Amino acid sequence: MPALRTEFCGLTLEHPIVNGSGTFDAIAARRAFGDALLEDFPFAAYVSKTVTLEPRQGNAPPRLWELPAGLINSIGLPNRGLEGYLEHDLPRLAELPVPLIVNVMGFTREEVATLVEAFTAREEVAAIELNVSCPNVKTGLLMGAEPAEVSGLLDLVRPLTRKPLIVKLTPNATNPAAVAQAAQDAGADAVSLINTLRGMALRPGSSEPWLGGRTGGVSGAGVRGVALALLDSVAQRVSVPIIAMGGVQSGADAAALLGAGARLVAVGTESFRDPMAGRRVAGELEERAEKGQLSAILTPASRKIPA
Amino acid sequence: MPALRTEFCGLTLEHPIVNGSGTFDAIAARRAFGDALLEDFPFAAYVSKTVTLEPRQGNAPPRLWELPAGLINSIGLPNRGLEGYLEHDLPRLAELPVPLIVNVMGFTREEVATLVEAFTAREEVAAIELNVSCPNVKTGLLMGAEPAEVSGLLDLVRPLTRKPLIVKLTPNATNPAAVAQAAQDAGADAVSLINTLRGMALRPGSSEPWLGGRTGGVSGAGVRGVALALLDSVAQRVSVPIIAMGGVQSGADAAALLGAGARLVAVGTESFRDPMAGRRVAGELEERAEKGQLSAILTPASRKIPA
Amino acid sequence: MSAVAEGSRRTLAPLGRRRVSVTRRCSYGPYVVIHCHDESAPAPRPGQFYMLASAERWGGGEGERPYLPRALSFLRAPAGTDEVHFFFEDVGPGTARLSELEAGEELWLAGPFGVGFAPPSDGGRALLVGGGVGIAPLAAWQDELGLDADALLGFRDAQHAEGAAVMAAAQLATDDGSAGHHGLVTELLAAELDGGEEATVYACGPPRMLEAVRVMCSERAVPAQLALESGMACGFGACFGCVVATREGYKRLCLDGPVLDAAELLTALTPGAGH
Amino acid sequence: MSAVAEGSRRTLAPLGRRRVSVTRRCSYGPYVVIHCHDESAPAPRPGQFYMLASAERWGGGEGERPYLPRALSFLRAPAGTDEVHFFFEDVGPGTARLSELEAGEELWLAGPFGVGFAPPSDGGRALLVGGGVGIAPLAAWQDELGLDADALLGFRDAQHAEGAAVMAAAQLATDDGSAGHHGLVTELLAAELDGGEEATVYACGPPRMLEAVRVMCSERAVPAQLALESGMACGFGACFGCVVATREGYKRLCLDGPVLDAAELLTALTPGAGH
Ligand SMILES: Cc1cc2nc3c(=O)[nH]c(=O)nc-3n(C[C@H](O)[C@H](O)[C@H](O)COP(=O)(O)OP(=O)(O)OC[C@H]3O[C@@H](n4cnc5c(N)ncnc54)[C@H](O)[C@@H]3O)c2cc1C
Ligand SMILES: Cc1cc2nc3c(=O)[nH]c(=O)nc-3n(C[C@H](O)[C@H](O)[C@H](O)COP(=O)(O)OP(=O)(O)OC[C@H]3O[C@@H](n4cnc5c(N)ncnc54)[C@H](O)[C@@H]3O)c2cc1C
Ligand SMILES: Cc1cc2nc3c(=O)[nH]c(=O)nc-3n(C[C@H](O)[C@H](O)[C@H](O)COP(=O)(O)O)c2cc1C
Ligand SMILES: Cc1cc2nc3c(=O)[nH]c(=O)nc-3n(C[C@H](O)[C@H](O)[C@H](O)COP(=O)(O)O)c2cc1C
Ligand code: FES
Ligand code: FES
């Protein structure tokens, strides 16, 4: 899709559509769909599910609650941990036909540093996304909600890597734009947004929480308006490229986020409804581009591609 | 509805369903529906739209954007200002068959104090709700996002009135439960939540904001999960009664909020779809009560009513 | 039932919404007409509107909408029946869903809302000017005023002009000349106005048409009443979302309109109007 | 098309979802059967499932749902046809919408997903135990194993027991005794198991039934394969939402199930299962 080719932190991507971390397990999808997946991969880069230092089982089920035009998940970041990821997941993900972005989370800054160092050493990894939607167990503060937490984290990890560092912002904060600014000032190469909104559901007819994790994160079509507002506020504060997401279902939704200042757009929950949603959204964007409907918002300059 | 009778800050309400501020203009509704409205008023107490010290025209249109299962509004708090309200609105609202709760907002603490004093002097007013979803123009901080802002505000206005003071919490904050706690500690009689989430939309096919106010507030069915999570976190922190709202459409939704710790439940956006939604939700709650389905969550104790 | 307030321009709505069934559906070119059986039917005043939503599956359409009810003028509410008719075009997820409804299916209906047209103050001639779906509120008004209320209707093309069949009589204009006058309906209006007879103009249609009518009437000091559109969430004054700018500040179109005196407006180009 | 991986228990799904039409709809008591024309149909393995959503108006139902597609086992995919059949009951907004679909209407279909049943390892007798809609995956399995695969089916009452007509042959039990054995289907199972012959049990049904089957088979050291349910958002391993606890930790039911060896489970009472 030459009309959609986009530069992102030194990577040249075929189109601006990637997946949201944790919403598309390419290894599992290959088990379900076979190698056809590799021949027609839906995303221009692949973002892997959050990796933590130690393995995690994730939260007790139930883990899902359907909302009007949305979903609450309390998955709880199950993953094999750093070692398991390096041994089991990384070789398989390296077979994908697109660049790999690894998403990491730590419960202390030092844990994040360990993860960043480990992935810096791996050439299969094109970029690292920092999931800061968790409390720093040392300060008790939500890492992604406080500018100072993010600065402190980047002061530690920025010197450890020359790979692009992307900070993923949480919407559960008073001032995400200030957090984005802090990330940029402390050397982040990009920011991504939005992670899920805090949400909860009760077991019908009771006052007991439905989700094993008590609360969870809201995503899907219903959060689209919230995502756009946060993108708008962040785009006014930072100059680094932005990966925007939240409720994208169509080329029209992606075009709106690109128009509001995103460099890339991630598709999350919509992949659950349509496993090839990423490809479809990219195709719908391409149609718009061909009709000239994107020219005002998606210029070669905005994609950092020589025309 | 004796099974649903509920005590709230010294008021005895027929049922626990009220309206969200700014989502039902009883004066306008009477023009549209006539006095039939008074004979079958949908709410057990009436919360009026935010009043500011000075009159406001509100934001330029368009003011509405429909979301999947939701709405973004950028109404911009149009109102006649304190004087106009006292002269024009108050006498008409005093004709309603239910207690009147006045919602006020100021851009400085002193403005809020003036409003609180003025309404304290009026016996038509049963309680005062403080809308703190706006920046304090003196500190530049969002009043409702910072515990210290709310404490500071209440330190000033609490001594001015013996009427119940309700602090309306915004979800656009890192820690609304801490704000609720600060409100309780500084003497608030109740808290209400949630006000709208920040949201935005673009004019289709452009990168221009759709709404005259650029951004607006998200409400409706899609925010239900977010409202419940915030209620849960606040109910764990405070002992004052809570008015919960956000996406309530049915007795089931109201029951969930009551089960999660709310004393009253407000219906907002649903009244736009069904002008008598408040009455319907109360009726559905009553049916549940009759079937004994509410007994676990809605005890006389939880309603502060002698059984 | 039909308590009339605010002069004779507003019939009060029955409290709340009611579930009514569609008794007939037919189409005129791209336009759909549905008849609803509305037992509690108070006789609405021409120019008033209702809020409609399908009783089943209002939602799940394009972009996961609709969610809010949609405002539609009534086309006719024939006396002696319990019927109210609507006339609309599929322009988005809400009207798409409404246009699917077949006889026997049900709707949530609230209204009538707003204030309708006022008769020509001097008892003079009435000139009805409609564009596209904007002809809807004019049909009942023409019925009431009688046939000497001349109607001038503009459409995109002959296919759309089939919609004119819902009016008792009319002069036509089409953008492409495929039916009636080749050009804008406002050209027909200019000719009529310049014909000399005193007239009151009643217009409904796309913002650009209304603005042309407004300017034309203002220049000629001809009184005009415009039925405007704006995005509406509630229809009964609850949301403050539907305001249009007037010389006296913003007015809620659902409460103080949808029919406004052209002289009140600085422009009829209301931002974010229906389409 | 039908690439078979993971032994003979998984047919790979065509990439993505596809739009298929309903060719027939019929009902058996409270159960609905729909036939879909699925051209790209790879032959699924009994026990596998698909994710379904109506192509139009998936949404706008009770509580403004559904939004996500719904998991359904296939009932049959008759060889030589391009058809796949589903069997379900209206228990909520998703199945309510699916049960409205008439011949000619369209669905989004993805799958087949998951791993199906494995044949009795010793070539011994197969005992199929189903409860309610849980009989769905057993029909195709019985077809494949042949009639000596005995089926024991439990229903609430005679009306629900009409669903048994989709199976080739079966012993029935109803809770109220209105058809077949008066009592639980697991009572029939106990009698069969205590009859002595070596058997492998294949069961699908409500959590309590599955748990009774699990305990019963475990006590008697009878191998059992249980087709479980859990809430699913995606069906292809993307969301990690459908996990059930096994002796080896949580497993994604859509990827490593829905058929699990009973010996892997500590309990079949999976929290938040379909119903
Ligand atoms: C008083 C009144 C009377 C009316 N009478 C009639 C009538 O008799 N017949 C008739 O056909 N129409 C009538 N209309 C217009 C009608 O209400 C609208 O066409 C209808 O609401 C469109 O809804 P939709 O879902 O089909 O289209 P929408 O998708 O809502 O699109 C309609 C317009 O709304 C805007 N829009 C697009 N997306 C959104 C969004 N997400 N949120 C908000 N706005 C959006 C755009 O400007 C778009 O062009 C009337 C309107 C009013 C106010
Ligand atoms: C592999 C597999 C195969 C299946 N095969 C069949 C089959 O062949 N036939 C068949 O009839 N069924 C089958 N099911 C079950 C079927 O998927 C569910 O019954 C269906 O998803 C229910 O959707 P609903 O919208 O109709 O009901 P829902 O409203 O989703 O209710 C179903 C249950 O979900 C829970 N629930 C309620 N509200 C929510 C909410 N908002 N979010 C999340 N959960 C909620 C409750 O436990 C409720 O009892 C299968 C399930 C799986 C996993
Ligand atoms: C089931 C699920 C799991 C997720 N897991 C992760 C995760 O592991 N790490 C992360 O950074 N974000 C995770 N997310 C957030 C998404 O990447 C994305 O930010 C969010 O879902 C908003 O986009 P959407 O509305 O398109 O889904 C998850 C979201 C969902 C729905
Ligand atoms: C159109 C509109 C106007 C509102 N105006 C006010 C207001 O003036 N003051 C206020 O405190 N809240 C206002 N709100 C917020 C509501 O009172 C309520 O907190 C919010 O809408 C969530 O409830 P809901 O999802 O049921 O609508 C408004 C909401 C809407 C939709
Ligand atoms: S449409 Fe809500 S105030 Fe007019
Ligand atoms: S349903 Fe999504 S991982 Fe199984």
PDB file of C-alpha atoms and ligand atoms in Angstrom, chain A residues 64-66 204 210, chain D residues 49 65 70-73 87-89 91-96 133 136 228-230 232 253 258 272-275, ligand 2:
ATOM      1  CA  LEU A  64     -14.644 -10.910  30.367  1.00  0.00           C
ATOM      2  CA  TRP A  65     -17.789  -8.830  30.614  1.00  0.00           C
ATOM      3  CA  GLU A  66     -19.589  -7.510  27.586  1.00  0.00           C
ATOM      4  CA  PRO A 204     -26.287 -10.212  37.654  1.00  0.00           C
ATOM      5  CA  TRP A 210     -18.289 -10.588  38.170  1.00  0.00           C
TER       6      TRP A 210
ATOM      7  CA  PHE D  49     -16.984 -24.505  17.362  1.00  0.00           C
ATOM      8  CA  ARG D  65     -25.900  -5.864  23.545  1.00  0.00           C
ATOM      9  CA  ARG D  70     -21.040 -15.782  20.137  1.00  0.00           C
ATOM     10  CA  ALA D  71     -19.455 -19.243  20.308  1.00  0.00           C
ATOM     11  CA  LEU D  72     -21.560 -22.131  19.036  1.00  0.00           C
ATOM     12  CA  SER D  73     -20.571 -25.745  18.505  1.00  0.00           C
ATOM     13  CA  PHE D  87     -28.294 -25.693  17.506  1.00  0.00           C
ATOM     14  CA  PHE D  88     -28.999 -23.212  20.262  1.00  0.00           C
ATOM     15  CA  GLU D  89     -31.414 -21.746  22.737  1.00  0.00           C
ATOM     16  CA  VAL D  91     -30.685 -17.332  26.642  1.00  0.00           C
ATOM     17  CA  GLY D  92     -29.646 -13.726  26.143  1.00  0.00           C
ATOM     18  CA  PRO D  93     -29.227 -10.919  23.633  1.00  0.00           C
ATOM     19  CA  GLY D  94     -26.778 -12.748  21.356  1.00  0.00           C
ATOM     20  CA  THR D  95     -28.678 -15.990  21.009  1.00  0.00           C
ATOM     21  CA  ALA D  96     -31.915 -13.966  20.835  1.00  0.00           C
ATOM     22  CA  VAL D 133     -28.066 -27.259  24.315  1.00  0.00           C
ATOM     23  CA  ALA D 136     -25.053 -29.887  19.962  1.00  0.00           C
ATOM     24  CA  LEU D 228     -16.733 -27.063  28.297  1.00  0.00           C
ATOM     25  CA  GLU D 229     -18.048 -23.573  27.993  1.00  0.00           C
ATOM     26  CA  SER D 230     -16.669 -20.254  29.092  1.00  0.00           C
ATOM     27  CA  MET D 232     -15.380 -16.003  24.869  1.00  0.00           C
ATOM     28  CA  LEU D 253     -10.624 -23.011  26.127  1.00  0.00           C
ATOM     29  CA  PRO D 258     -13.305 -26.708  24.205  1.00  0.00           C
ATOM     30  CA  GLY D 272     -18.923 -17.498  34.453  1.00  0.00           C
ATOM     31  CA  ALA D 273     -19.690 -20.239  31.950  1.00  0.00           C
ATOM     32  CA  GLY D 274     -22.328 -19.504  29.337  1.00  0.00           C
ATOM     33  CA  HIS D 275     -25.308 -20.356  31.494  1.00  0.00           C
TER      34      HIS D 275
HETATM   35  C1  LIG E   2     -17.109 -23.539  22.780  1.00  0.00           C
HETATM   36  C2  LIG E   2     -18.526 -23.174  23.050  1.00  0.00           C
HETATM   37  C3  LIG E   2     -19.528 -23.788  22.351  1.00  0.00           C
HETATM   38  C4  LIG E   2     -20.862 -23.456  22.578  1.00  0.00           C
HETATM   39  N1  LIG E   2     -21.829 -24.080  21.879  1.00  0.00           N
HETATM   40  C5  LIG E   2     -23.116 -23.754  22.057  1.00  0.00           C
HETATM   41  C6  LIG E   2     -24.138 -24.353  21.263  1.00  0.00           C
HETATM   42  O1  LIG E   2     -23.878 -25.155  20.384  1.00  0.00           O
HETATM   43  N2  LIG E   2     -25.418 -23.977  21.506  1.00  0.00           N
HETATM   44  C7  LIG E   2     -25.729 -23.033  22.437  1.00  0.00           C
HETATM   45  O2  LIG E   2     -26.903 -22.712  22.604  1.00  0.00           O
HETATM   46  N3  LIG E   2     -24.788 -22.456  23.189  1.00  0.00           N
HETATM   47  C8  LIG E   2     -23.485 -22.776  23.012  1.00  0.00           C
HETATM   48  N4  LIG E   2     -22.517 -22.143  23.753  1.00  0.00           N
HETATM   49  C9  LIG E   2     -22.934 -21.137  24.709  1.00  0.00           C
HETATM   50  C10 LIG E   2     -23.198 -19.811  24.009  1.00  0.00           C
HETATM   51  O3  LIG E   2     -21.982 -19.311  23.486  1.00  0.00           O
HETATM   52  C11 LIG E   2     -23.780 -18.811  25.012  1.00  0.00           C
HETATM   53  O4  LIG E   2     -25.029 -19.281  25.462  1.00  0.00           O
HETATM   54  C12 LIG E   2     -23.962 -17.457  24.380  1.00  0.00           C
HETATM   55  O5  LIG E   2     -22.712 -16.852  24.215  1.00  0.00           O
HETATM   56  C13 LIG E   2     -24.849 -16.590  25.230  1.00  0.00           C
HETATM   57  O6  LIG E   2     -24.925 -15.296  24.676  1.00  0.00           O
HETATM   58  P1  LIG E   2     -26.213 -14.411  24.922  1.00  0.00           P
HETATM   59  O7  LIG E   2     -25.919 -13.060  24.476  1.00  0.00           O
HETATM   60  O8  LIG E   2     -27.366 -15.091  24.296  1.00  0.00           O
HETATM   61  O9  LIG E   2     -26.425 -14.476  26.490  1.00  0.00           O
HETATM   62  P2  LIG E   2     -25.648 -13.647  27.637  1.00  0.00           P
HETATM   63  O10 LIG E   2     -26.409 -12.472  28.077  1.00  0.00           O
HETATM   64  O11 LIG E   2     -24.262 -13.425  27.173  1.00  0.00           O
HETATM   65  O12 LIG E   2     -25.800 -14.659  28.823  1.00  0.00           O
HETATM   66  C14 LIG E   2     -25.164 -15.851  28.904  1.00  0.00           C
HETATM   67  C15 LIG E   2     -24.433 -15.879  30.232  1.00  0.00           C
HETATM   68  O13 LIG E   2     -23.358 -14.951  30.134  1.00  0.00           O
HETATM   69  C16 LIG E   2     -23.210 -14.271  31.364  1.00  0.00           C
HETATM   70  N5  LIG E   2     -23.460 -12.850  31.141  1.00  0.00           N
HETATM   71  C17 LIG E   2     -24.582 -12.112  31.299  1.00  0.00           C
HETATM   72  N6  LIG E   2     -24.379 -10.839  30.970  1.00  0.00           N
HETATM   73  C18 LIG E   2     -23.100 -10.790  30.562  1.00  0.00           C
HETATM   74  C19 LIG E   2     -22.294  -9.734  30.081  1.00  0.00           C
HETATM   75  N7  LIG E   2     -22.747  -8.487  29.951  1.00  0.00           N
HETATM   76  N8  LIG E   2     -21.030 -10.011  29.753  1.00  0.00           N
HETATM   77  C20 LIG E   2     -20.550 -11.264  29.871  1.00  0.00           C
HETATM   78  N9  LIG E   2     -21.272 -12.290  30.340  1.00  0.00           N
HETATM   79  C21 LIG E   2     -22.527 -12.048  30.661  1.00  0.00           C
HETATM   80  C22 LIG E   2     -24.121 -14.874  32.327  1.00  0.00           C
HETATM   81  O14 LIG E   2     -23.434 -15.912  32.965  1.00  0.00           O
HETATM   82  C23 LIG E   2     -25.219 -15.415  31.460  1.00  0.00           C
HETATM   83  O15 LIG E   2     -25.892 -16.437  32.080  1.00  0.00           O
HETATM   84  C24 LIG E   2     -21.179 -22.476  23.547  1.00  0.00           C
HETATM   85  C25 LIG E   2     -20.171 -21.843  24.243  1.00  0.00           C
HETATM   86  C26 LIG E   2     -18.856 -22.167  24.003  1.00  0.00           C
HETATM   87  C27 LIG E   2     -17.788 -21.469  24.744  1.00  0.00           C
END
